[in-house]
Amino acid sequence: MAVIVLIPAYDPDVKLIELVDQLKENAFDIVIVNDGSKPEYAGIFDKCREKATVIGYEENSGKGYALKFGMTYILLNCPDSEGFVTADADGQHSVKDICRVRDELKAGAEFVITVRNLHRKAPFLSRIGNGISRFMFAIANARYLPDNQSGLRGFASRHIEWMLKVAGFKYDYELNVLLVAEKQGIRLTKVPIETIYFDNNAGSHFKPIKDTLRIYKTYFQSNMFVVISCAIELILVILATIFMGYKYFEFVIMICFGIHYLLCMVVERFTLFRWVRYRPGFRRLVIAIIKYSVNTLFCFAAQYIKMPFAVAFVIAAMIIAVGEFYTLKATYDQ
C-alpha cells in the first residue's frame, strides 16, 4: 500500500517541479492541489502533471482549504493508501525528510510531526513566533512540542474523516488539527528534520501579521474555557481580597481549581470537542492539582509579608506557568 504526498500549491515556482521529480524517483504517489493560482503559473502545473495528479479550483482559498480538498480526493479515490504526507511546494522540505516521515508511517505511526532546529537558520520573526506558540501550546495542553508549526507531517489515512471536520481554511488549520489530535490523546511521533529557508523565506505566502494573528485566535478559540476559567478565577480572587483578605484563602483556591476542572475538562469535552473521542489524559489533571497546590503554598507565605491575596495569586500563577513550561521542556520525550 502506498503513502501519498499531498502538496498544496499557490503560485509555485520551478522548485515544485524539482520536488515532484525527486519524489517520483523515490516511488511516491503525488497529489498536488492548485490553490487558485494565477493563470501564468499554469505551465508549472502542466509540467507537474506528467508525474503527479494535479487537482484544484479557480479561487485562492488558503492552505487549510487546499489540504482538505486534497484529503477529500485521497479519501474518495485512493482507498488503498495507508497514509499521506503533507509537504510545502516552496522547497522547504527535503525529499530525504519526506522519506523519513513515510518510513515512520510504514512502521505503524499514526500521526507524525516534524521538528526543525529554529535557533539558527530560521528568520528572526519566525523564531519569535514559534517561541510564543510553543509557550502557549504547552500551558494550554500540558505538553511541550518544540515545533508545532512545521508543515511537513504524516497521517494514517483513517484520520482523514475527523481531520475534514476541523475548523480553519488558512494557516490556522494545521494548528487546529494538532490541538484536536492532542485532545483525543493521539500519540505523536516526532521526527527531527533539516531547516531550510530560501531568501529569508521569501517564497512563502505566509503573511506574518495577519496569519500570525489568525493562528493565535485559534489558540483562544480552541482553549476558550481556559480563558474563561482564568477570568472567573481572577474575579473571584479579587472579590475575596476585598471582602476577606486571606481569610479562607485555601478554600477560595480550591474553588478556583473546581472551576478550572469543570470548565477545562468537563464542559470543554461536551461542547468544543463533543464530535471527537475526547481523551485529555490523567496528566492534565495531575498537573492542575500540582499547580493549584503550589499556588496555595505561595499565598500562604505571601500573607506574612502583607502582600494582597489577589497580587500573590497572580504572581504565583505567572511563576507557575513559566515553571511548568520549562519543566515540560526538560521532560520532553524525544
Tab-separated table of C-alpha atoms in Angstrom:
chain	number	residue	atom	x	y	z
A	1	MET	CA	0.000	0.000	0.000
A	2	ALA	CA	1.230	3.480	-0.900
A	3	VAL	CA	1.940	6.594	1.115
A	4	ILE	CA	0.811	9.661	-0.827
A	5	VAL	CA	2.475	13.067	-0.742
A	6	LEU	CA	-0.096	15.873	-0.631
A	7	ILE	CA	1.221	19.274	-1.738
A	8	PRO	CA	-0.913	22.447	-1.573
A	9	ALA	CA	0.469	24.975	-4.056
A	10	TYR	CA	-0.269	28.633	-4.712
A	11	ASP	CA	1.709	30.455	-7.423
A	12	PRO	CA	4.589	27.946	-7.246
A	13	ASP	CA	7.950	28.293	-8.955
A	14	VAL	CA	10.293	25.771	-10.546
A	15	LYS	CA	11.138	24.295	-7.119
A	16	LEU	CA	7.804	22.453	-7.235
A	17	ILE	CA	8.815	20.712	-10.475
A	18	GLU	CA	12.148	19.750	-8.932
A	19	LEU	CA	10.384	18.413	-5.833
A	20	VAL	CA	7.990	16.303	-7.919
A	21	ASP	CA	10.884	14.837	-9.927
A	22	GLN	CA	12.744	13.840	-6.765
A	23	LEU	CA	9.630	12.415	-5.101
A	24	LYS	CA	8.869	10.291	-8.142
A	25	GLU	CA	12.426	8.934	-8.061
A	26	ASN	CA	11.614	7.748	-4.524
A	27	ALA	CA	8.441	5.923	-5.634
A	28	PHE	CA	5.889	8.354	-4.189
A	29	ASP	CA	2.366	8.863	-5.446
A	30	ILE	CA	1.814	12.617	-5.524
A	31	VAL	CA	-1.317	14.761	-5.291
A	32	ILE	CA	-0.905	18.495	-5.915
A	33	VAL	CA	-3.704	20.932	-5.101
A	34	ASN	CA	-3.675	24.112	-7.191
A	35	ASP	CA	-4.988	26.614	-4.645
A	36	GLY	CA	-6.369	29.082	-7.195
A	37	SER	CA	-3.000	30.088	-8.662
A	38	LYS	CA	-2.782	32.827	-11.283
A	39	PRO	CA	-3.017	31.761	-14.970
A	40	GLU	CA	0.662	32.466	-15.611
A	41	TYR	CA	1.579	29.536	-13.357
A	42	ALA	CA	-0.346	27.009	-15.453
A	43	GLY	CA	2.875	25.857	-17.117
A	44	ILE	CA	4.299	24.775	-13.755
A	45	PHE	CA	1.255	22.624	-13.056
A	46	ASP	CA	1.240	21.207	-16.598
A	47	LYS	CA	4.828	20.078	-16.129
A	48	CYS	CA	3.999	18.529	-12.740
A	49	ARG	CA	1.003	16.743	-14.259
A	50	GLU	CA	3.412	14.450	-16.130
A	51	LYS	CA	4.365	12.753	-12.841
A	52	ALA	CA	1.665	13.759	-10.366
A	53	THR	CA	-2.083	14.092	-10.014
A	54	VAL	CA	-2.990	17.787	-10.134
A	55	ILE	CA	-6.375	18.916	-8.849
A	56	GLY	CA	-7.643	22.329	-7.833
A	57	TYR	CA	-10.084	25.191	-8.171
A	58	GLU	CA	-10.100	28.735	-9.521
A	59	GLU	CA	-10.222	30.969	-6.420
A	60	ASN	CA	-7.406	31.105	-3.884
A	61	SER	CA	-8.904	29.743	-0.654
A	62	GLY	CA	-5.986	29.144	1.695
A	63	LYS	CA	-3.674	26.329	2.721
A	64	GLY	CA	-6.183	24.712	5.065
A	65	TYR	CA	-8.833	24.584	2.356
A	66	ALA	CA	-6.316	23.105	-0.092
A	67	LEU	CA	-5.334	20.402	2.393
A	68	LYS	CA	-8.982	19.486	2.988
A	69	PHE	CA	-9.596	19.428	-0.771
A	70	GLY	CA	-6.656	17.074	-1.225
A	71	MET	CA	-7.666	14.831	1.671
A	72	THR	CA	-11.164	14.520	0.226
A	73	TYR	CA	-9.613	13.405	-3.059
A	74	ILE	CA	-7.464	10.811	-1.262
A	75	LEU	CA	-10.448	9.541	0.728
A	76	LEU	CA	-12.597	9.089	-2.391
A	77	ASN	CA	-10.000	7.976	-4.926
A	78	CYS	CA	-7.187	6.251	-3.028
A	79	PRO	CA	-8.875	3.675	-0.774
A	80	ASP	CA	-5.748	1.522	-0.573
A	81	SER	CA	-3.414	4.238	0.714
A	82	GLU	CA	-2.092	3.579	4.192
A	83	GLY	CA	-1.282	7.199	4.848
A	84	PHE	CA	-0.258	10.529	3.431
A	85	VAL	CA	2.438	13.141	3.963
A	86	THR	CA	1.795	16.877	3.675
A	87	ALA	CA	4.664	18.917	2.241
A	88	ASP	CA	5.138	22.511	1.135
A	89	ALA	CA	5.562	23.481	-2.510
A	90	ASP	CA	8.349	26.006	-1.910
A	91	GLY	CA	11.171	23.537	-1.333
A	92	GLN	CA	11.378	23.965	2.443
A	93	HIS	CA	11.068	20.212	2.964
A	94	SER	CA	13.800	17.950	1.630
A	95	VAL	CA	12.909	14.670	-0.042
A	96	LYS	CA	15.141	12.903	2.477
A	97	ASP	CA	12.966	14.191	5.321
A	98	ILE	CA	9.744	13.385	3.455
A	99	CYS	CA	11.028	9.823	3.085
A	100	ARG	CA	11.724	9.685	6.831
A	101	VAL	CA	8.120	10.645	7.568
A	102	ARG	CA	6.928	7.948	5.136
A	103	ASP	CA	9.130	5.384	6.889
A	104	GLU	CA	7.511	6.236	10.232
A	105	LEU	CA	4.032	5.759	8.757
A	106	LYS	CA	5.013	2.423	7.254
A	107	ALA	CA	6.396	1.404	10.650
A	108	GLY	CA	2.959	1.964	12.180
A	109	ALA	CA	2.972	5.591	13.325
A	110	GLU	CA	-0.458	7.246	13.353
A	111	PHE	CA	0.419	10.932	13.480
A	112	VAL	CA	3.885	12.212	12.589
A	113	ILE	CA	5.046	15.761	13.248
A	114	THR	CA	8.440	17.117	12.287
A	115	VAL	CA	10.758	19.268	14.353
A	116	ARG	CA	13.038	21.899	12.847
A	117	ASN	CA	16.065	23.476	14.502
A	118	LEU	CA	14.739	27.021	14.713
A	119	HIS	CA	17.556	28.524	16.761
A	120	ARG	CA	19.932	29.398	13.955
A	121	LYS	CA	18.623	29.168	10.420
A	122	ALA	CA	15.097	30.488	10.850
A	123	PRO	CA	14.322	34.191	10.253
A	124	PHE	CA	14.104	36.258	13.442
A	125	LEU	CA	10.319	36.755	13.263
A	126	SER	CA	9.812	33.022	12.699
A	127	ARG	CA	11.845	32.231	15.819
A	128	ILE	CA	9.854	34.712	17.908
A	129	GLY	CA	6.507	33.461	16.584
A	130	ASN	CA	7.393	29.831	17.162
A	131	GLY	CA	8.648	30.605	20.659
A	132	ILE	CA	5.354	32.222	21.651
A	133	SER	CA	3.445	29.388	20.001
A	134	ARG	CA	5.426	26.752	21.928
A	135	PHE	CA	4.746	28.502	25.242
A	136	MET	CA	1.013	28.928	24.632
A	137	PHE	CA	0.590	25.348	23.424
A	138	ALA	CA	2.449	23.948	26.432
A	139	ILE	CA	0.457	25.924	29.017
A	140	ALA	CA	-2.911	25.199	27.384
A	141	ASN	CA	-2.319	21.491	26.777
A	142	ALA	CA	0.234	20.457	29.416
A	143	ARG	CA	2.520	19.190	26.654
A	144	TYR	CA	5.695	20.661	25.198
A	145	LEU	CA	6.247	20.484	21.453
A	146	PRO	CA	9.455	22.090	20.139
A	147	ASP	CA	7.849	22.867	16.776
A	148	ASN	CA	4.087	22.932	16.305
A	149	GLN	CA	4.071	24.866	13.024
A	150	SER	CA	6.093	22.708	10.624
A	151	GLY	CA	4.047	21.873	7.527
A	152	LEU	CA	5.757	18.515	6.957
A	153	ARG	CA	3.570	15.950	8.691
A	154	GLY	CA	2.356	12.413	8.185
A	155	PHE	CA	-1.025	10.882	8.940
A	156	ALA	CA	-2.590	7.449	8.804
A	157	SER	CA	-5.446	7.584	6.289
A	158	ARG	CA	-8.005	6.622	8.914
A	159	HIS	CA	-7.676	10.096	10.436
A	160	ILE	CA	-8.958	11.878	7.327
A	161	GLU	CA	-12.631	11.783	8.337
A	162	TRP	CA	-12.168	13.745	11.565
A	163	MET	CA	-9.493	15.998	10.032
A	164	LEU	CA	-12.006	17.154	7.412
A	165	LYS	CA	-14.254	18.379	10.246
A	166	VAL	CA	-11.567	20.516	11.887
A	167	ALA	CA	-12.172	24.262	11.573
A	168	GLY	CA	-9.933	26.576	9.576
A	169	PHE	CA	-9.098	27.257	5.942
A	170	LYS	CA	-5.826	29.191	6.186
A	171	TYR	CA	-2.567	28.515	8.022
A	172	ASP	CA	-4.513	28.166	11.270
A	173	TYR	CA	-5.912	24.818	10.082
A	174	GLU	CA	-2.663	22.944	10.723
A	175	LEU	CA	-2.550	24.123	14.330
A	176	ASN	CA	-6.228	23.252	14.785
A	177	VAL	CA	-5.506	19.691	13.642
A	178	LEU	CA	-2.704	19.415	16.186
A	179	LEU	CA	-4.895	20.751	19.000
A	180	VAL	CA	-7.731	18.337	18.193
A	181	ALA	CA	-5.288	15.420	17.959
A	182	GLU	CA	-3.955	16.354	21.392
A	183	LYS	CA	-7.474	16.394	22.874
A	184	GLN	CA	-8.007	12.867	21.514
A	185	GLY	CA	-4.832	11.582	23.105
A	186	ILE	CA	-3.382	10.520	19.744
A	187	ARG	CA	0.255	9.507	20.065
A	188	LEU	CA	2.508	11.964	18.238
A	189	THR	CA	5.662	10.636	16.600
A	190	LYS	CA	8.341	13.330	16.358
A	191	VAL	CA	10.933	13.381	13.562
A	192	PRO	CA	13.786	15.948	13.518
A	193	ILE	CA	14.301	17.477	10.078
A	194	GLU	CA	16.564	19.895	8.273
A	195	THR	CA	15.694	23.596	8.499
A	196	ILE	CA	15.513	25.104	5.006
A	197	TYR	CA	14.737	28.738	4.221
A	198	PHE	CA	15.307	30.335	0.815
A	199	ASP	CA	15.972	34.102	0.676
A	200	ASN	CA	14.771	34.601	4.257
A	201	ASN	CA	11.566	32.672	3.497
A	202	ALA	CA	10.695	34.965	0.571
A	203	GLY	CA	8.931	32.170	-1.325
A	204	SER	CA	6.372	31.607	1.408
A	205	HIS	CA	2.869	33.063	1.102
A	206	PHE	CA	2.604	33.279	4.897
A	207	LYS	CA	1.539	36.800	5.926
A	208	PRO	CA	3.472	37.429	9.170
A	209	ILE	CA	0.964	39.724	10.897
A	210	LYS	CA	-2.379	38.575	9.506
A	211	ASP	CA	-1.688	34.838	9.603
A	212	THR	CA	0.043	35.000	12.989
A	213	LEU	CA	-2.984	36.772	14.486
A	214	ARG	CA	-5.213	34.134	12.921
A	215	ILE	CA	-3.119	31.376	14.496
A	216	TYR	CA	-3.281	32.987	17.948
A	217	LYS	CA	-7.009	33.464	17.508
A	218	THR	CA	-7.131	29.701	17.024
A	219	TYR	CA	-5.470	29.194	20.415
A	220	PHE	CA	-8.106	31.272	22.177
A	221	GLN	CA	-10.985	29.618	20.327
A	222	SER	CA	-9.743	26.077	20.947
A	223	ASN	CA	-8.878	26.888	24.572
A	224	MET	CA	-11.888	29.115	25.172
A	225	PHE	CA	-12.682	27.574	28.532
A	226	VAL	CA	-9.115	28.027	29.778
A	227	VAL	CA	-9.504	31.766	29.136
A	228	ILE	CA	-12.975	31.854	30.740
A	229	SER	CA	-11.705	29.900	33.737
A	230	CYS	CA	-8.810	32.329	34.262
A	231	ALA	CA	-11.171	35.312	34.078
A	232	ILE	CA	-13.621	33.837	36.602
A	233	GLU	CA	-10.813	32.850	38.967
A	234	LEU	CA	-9.324	36.351	38.821
A	235	ILE	CA	-12.680	37.981	39.596
A	236	LEU	CA	-13.266	35.550	42.466
A	237	VAL	CA	-9.828	36.185	43.967
A	238	ILE	CA	-10.210	39.974	43.684
A	239	LEU	CA	-13.593	39.822	45.453
A	240	ALA	CA	-12.130	37.568	48.141
A	241	THR	CA	-9.258	40.018	48.640
A	242	ILE	CA	-11.653	42.961	49.008
A	243	PHE	CA	-14.064	41.313	51.428
A	244	MET	CA	-11.990	38.687	53.280
A	245	GLY	CA	-8.301	39.256	52.682
A	246	TYR	CA	-6.534	35.958	53.380
A	247	LYS	CA	-9.381	34.541	55.437
A	248	TYR	CA	-10.391	31.174	53.951
A	249	PHE	CA	-7.977	31.743	51.043
A	250	GLU	CA	-7.301	27.977	50.853
A	251	PHE	CA	-10.973	27.362	50.122
A	252	VAL	CA	-11.023	30.141	47.539
A	253	ILE	CA	-8.140	28.465	45.689
A	254	MET	CA	-9.928	25.102	45.962
A	255	ILE	CA	-12.976	26.703	44.357
A	256	CYS	CA	-10.716	28.065	41.599
A	257	PHE	CA	-9.427	24.549	40.973
A	258	GLY	CA	-13.003	23.270	40.814
A	259	ILE	CA	-13.889	25.950	38.263
A	260	HIS	CA	-10.822	25.030	36.194
A	261	TYR	CA	-11.646	21.312	36.278
A	262	LEU	CA	-15.325	21.837	35.467
A	263	LEU	CA	-14.731	24.179	32.529
A	264	CYS	CA	-11.481	22.845	31.063
A	265	MET	CA	-12.033	19.126	31.454
A	266	VAL	CA	-15.805	18.596	31.580
A	267	VAL	CA	-17.659	21.405	29.788
A	268	GLU	CA	-14.932	21.528	27.109
A	269	ARG	CA	-15.447	17.829	26.428
A	270	PHE	CA	-19.177	18.151	25.770
A	271	THR	CA	-19.044	21.403	23.790
A	272	LEU	CA	-15.928	22.257	21.760
A	273	PHE	CA	-14.774	18.657	21.350
A	274	ARG	CA	-18.012	16.708	21.527
A	275	TRP	CA	-17.515	15.406	17.969
A	276	VAL	CA	-14.261	13.544	18.705
A	277	ARG	CA	-13.186	10.921	21.219
A	278	TYR	CA	-12.073	13.286	23.969
A	279	ARG	CA	-9.162	11.899	25.969
A	280	PRO	CA	-7.154	14.748	27.528
A	281	GLY	CA	-5.495	12.255	29.821
A	282	PHE	CA	-4.759	11.886	33.506
A	283	ARG	CA	-1.630	14.022	33.031
A	284	ARG	CA	-3.565	17.293	32.726
A	285	LEU	CA	-5.488	16.622	35.942
A	286	VAL	CA	-2.332	15.806	37.909
A	287	ILE	CA	-0.554	18.926	36.624
A	288	ALA	CA	-3.574	21.077	37.542
A	289	ILE	CA	-3.581	19.679	41.098
A	290	ILE	CA	0.141	20.423	41.447
A	291	LYS	CA	-0.263	23.968	40.096
A	292	TYR	CA	-3.068	24.921	42.479
A	293	SER	CA	-1.261	23.282	45.416
A	294	VAL	CA	1.881	25.329	44.719
A	295	ASN	CA	-0.247	28.464	44.404
A	296	THR	CA	-1.756	27.750	47.816
A	297	LEU	CA	1.700	27.421	49.398
A	298	PHE	CA	2.883	30.648	47.754
A	299	CYS	CA	-0.160	32.567	49.009
A	300	PHE	CA	0.302	31.073	52.482
A	301	ALA	CA	3.826	32.533	52.587
A	302	ALA	CA	2.803	35.836	50.951
A	303	GLN	CA	0.338	36.709	53.708
A	304	TYR	CA	3.238	37.124	56.147
A	305	ILE	CA	4.803	39.896	54.053
A	306	LYS	CA	1.425	41.662	53.751
A	307	MET	CA	1.116	41.056	50.019
A	308	PRO	CA	-2.539	41.321	48.907
A	309	PHE	CA	-4.100	37.935	48.188
A	310	ALA	CA	-5.021	38.787	44.573
A	311	VAL	CA	-1.494	40.020	43.837
A	312	ALA	CA	0.033	36.894	45.371
A	313	PHE	CA	-2.339	34.651	43.424
A	314	VAL	CA	-1.493	36.301	40.083
A	315	ILE	CA	2.262	36.349	40.724
A	316	ALA	CA	2.145	32.692	41.735
A	317	ALA	CA	0.183	31.803	38.596
A	318	MET	CA	2.749	33.567	36.400
A	319	ILE	CA	5.711	31.904	38.101
A	320	ILE	CA	3.992	28.528	37.909
A	321	ALA	CA	3.256	28.983	34.187
A	322	VAL	CA	6.921	29.687	33.429
A	323	GLY	CA	7.997	26.828	35.673
A	324	GLU	CA	5.518	24.477	34.026
A	325	PHE	CA	6.811	25.384	30.569
A	326	TYR	CA	10.439	24.691	31.428
A	327	THR	CA	9.532	21.518	33.323
A	328	LEU	CA	7.605	20.211	30.319
A	329	LYS	CA	10.507	21.205	28.087
A	330	ALA	CA	13.056	19.466	30.316
A	331	THR	CA	10.985	16.272	30.437
A	332	TYR	CA	10.081	16.387	26.734
A	333	ASP	CA	10.020	12.903	25.236
A	334	GLN	CA	12.100	12.945	22.066
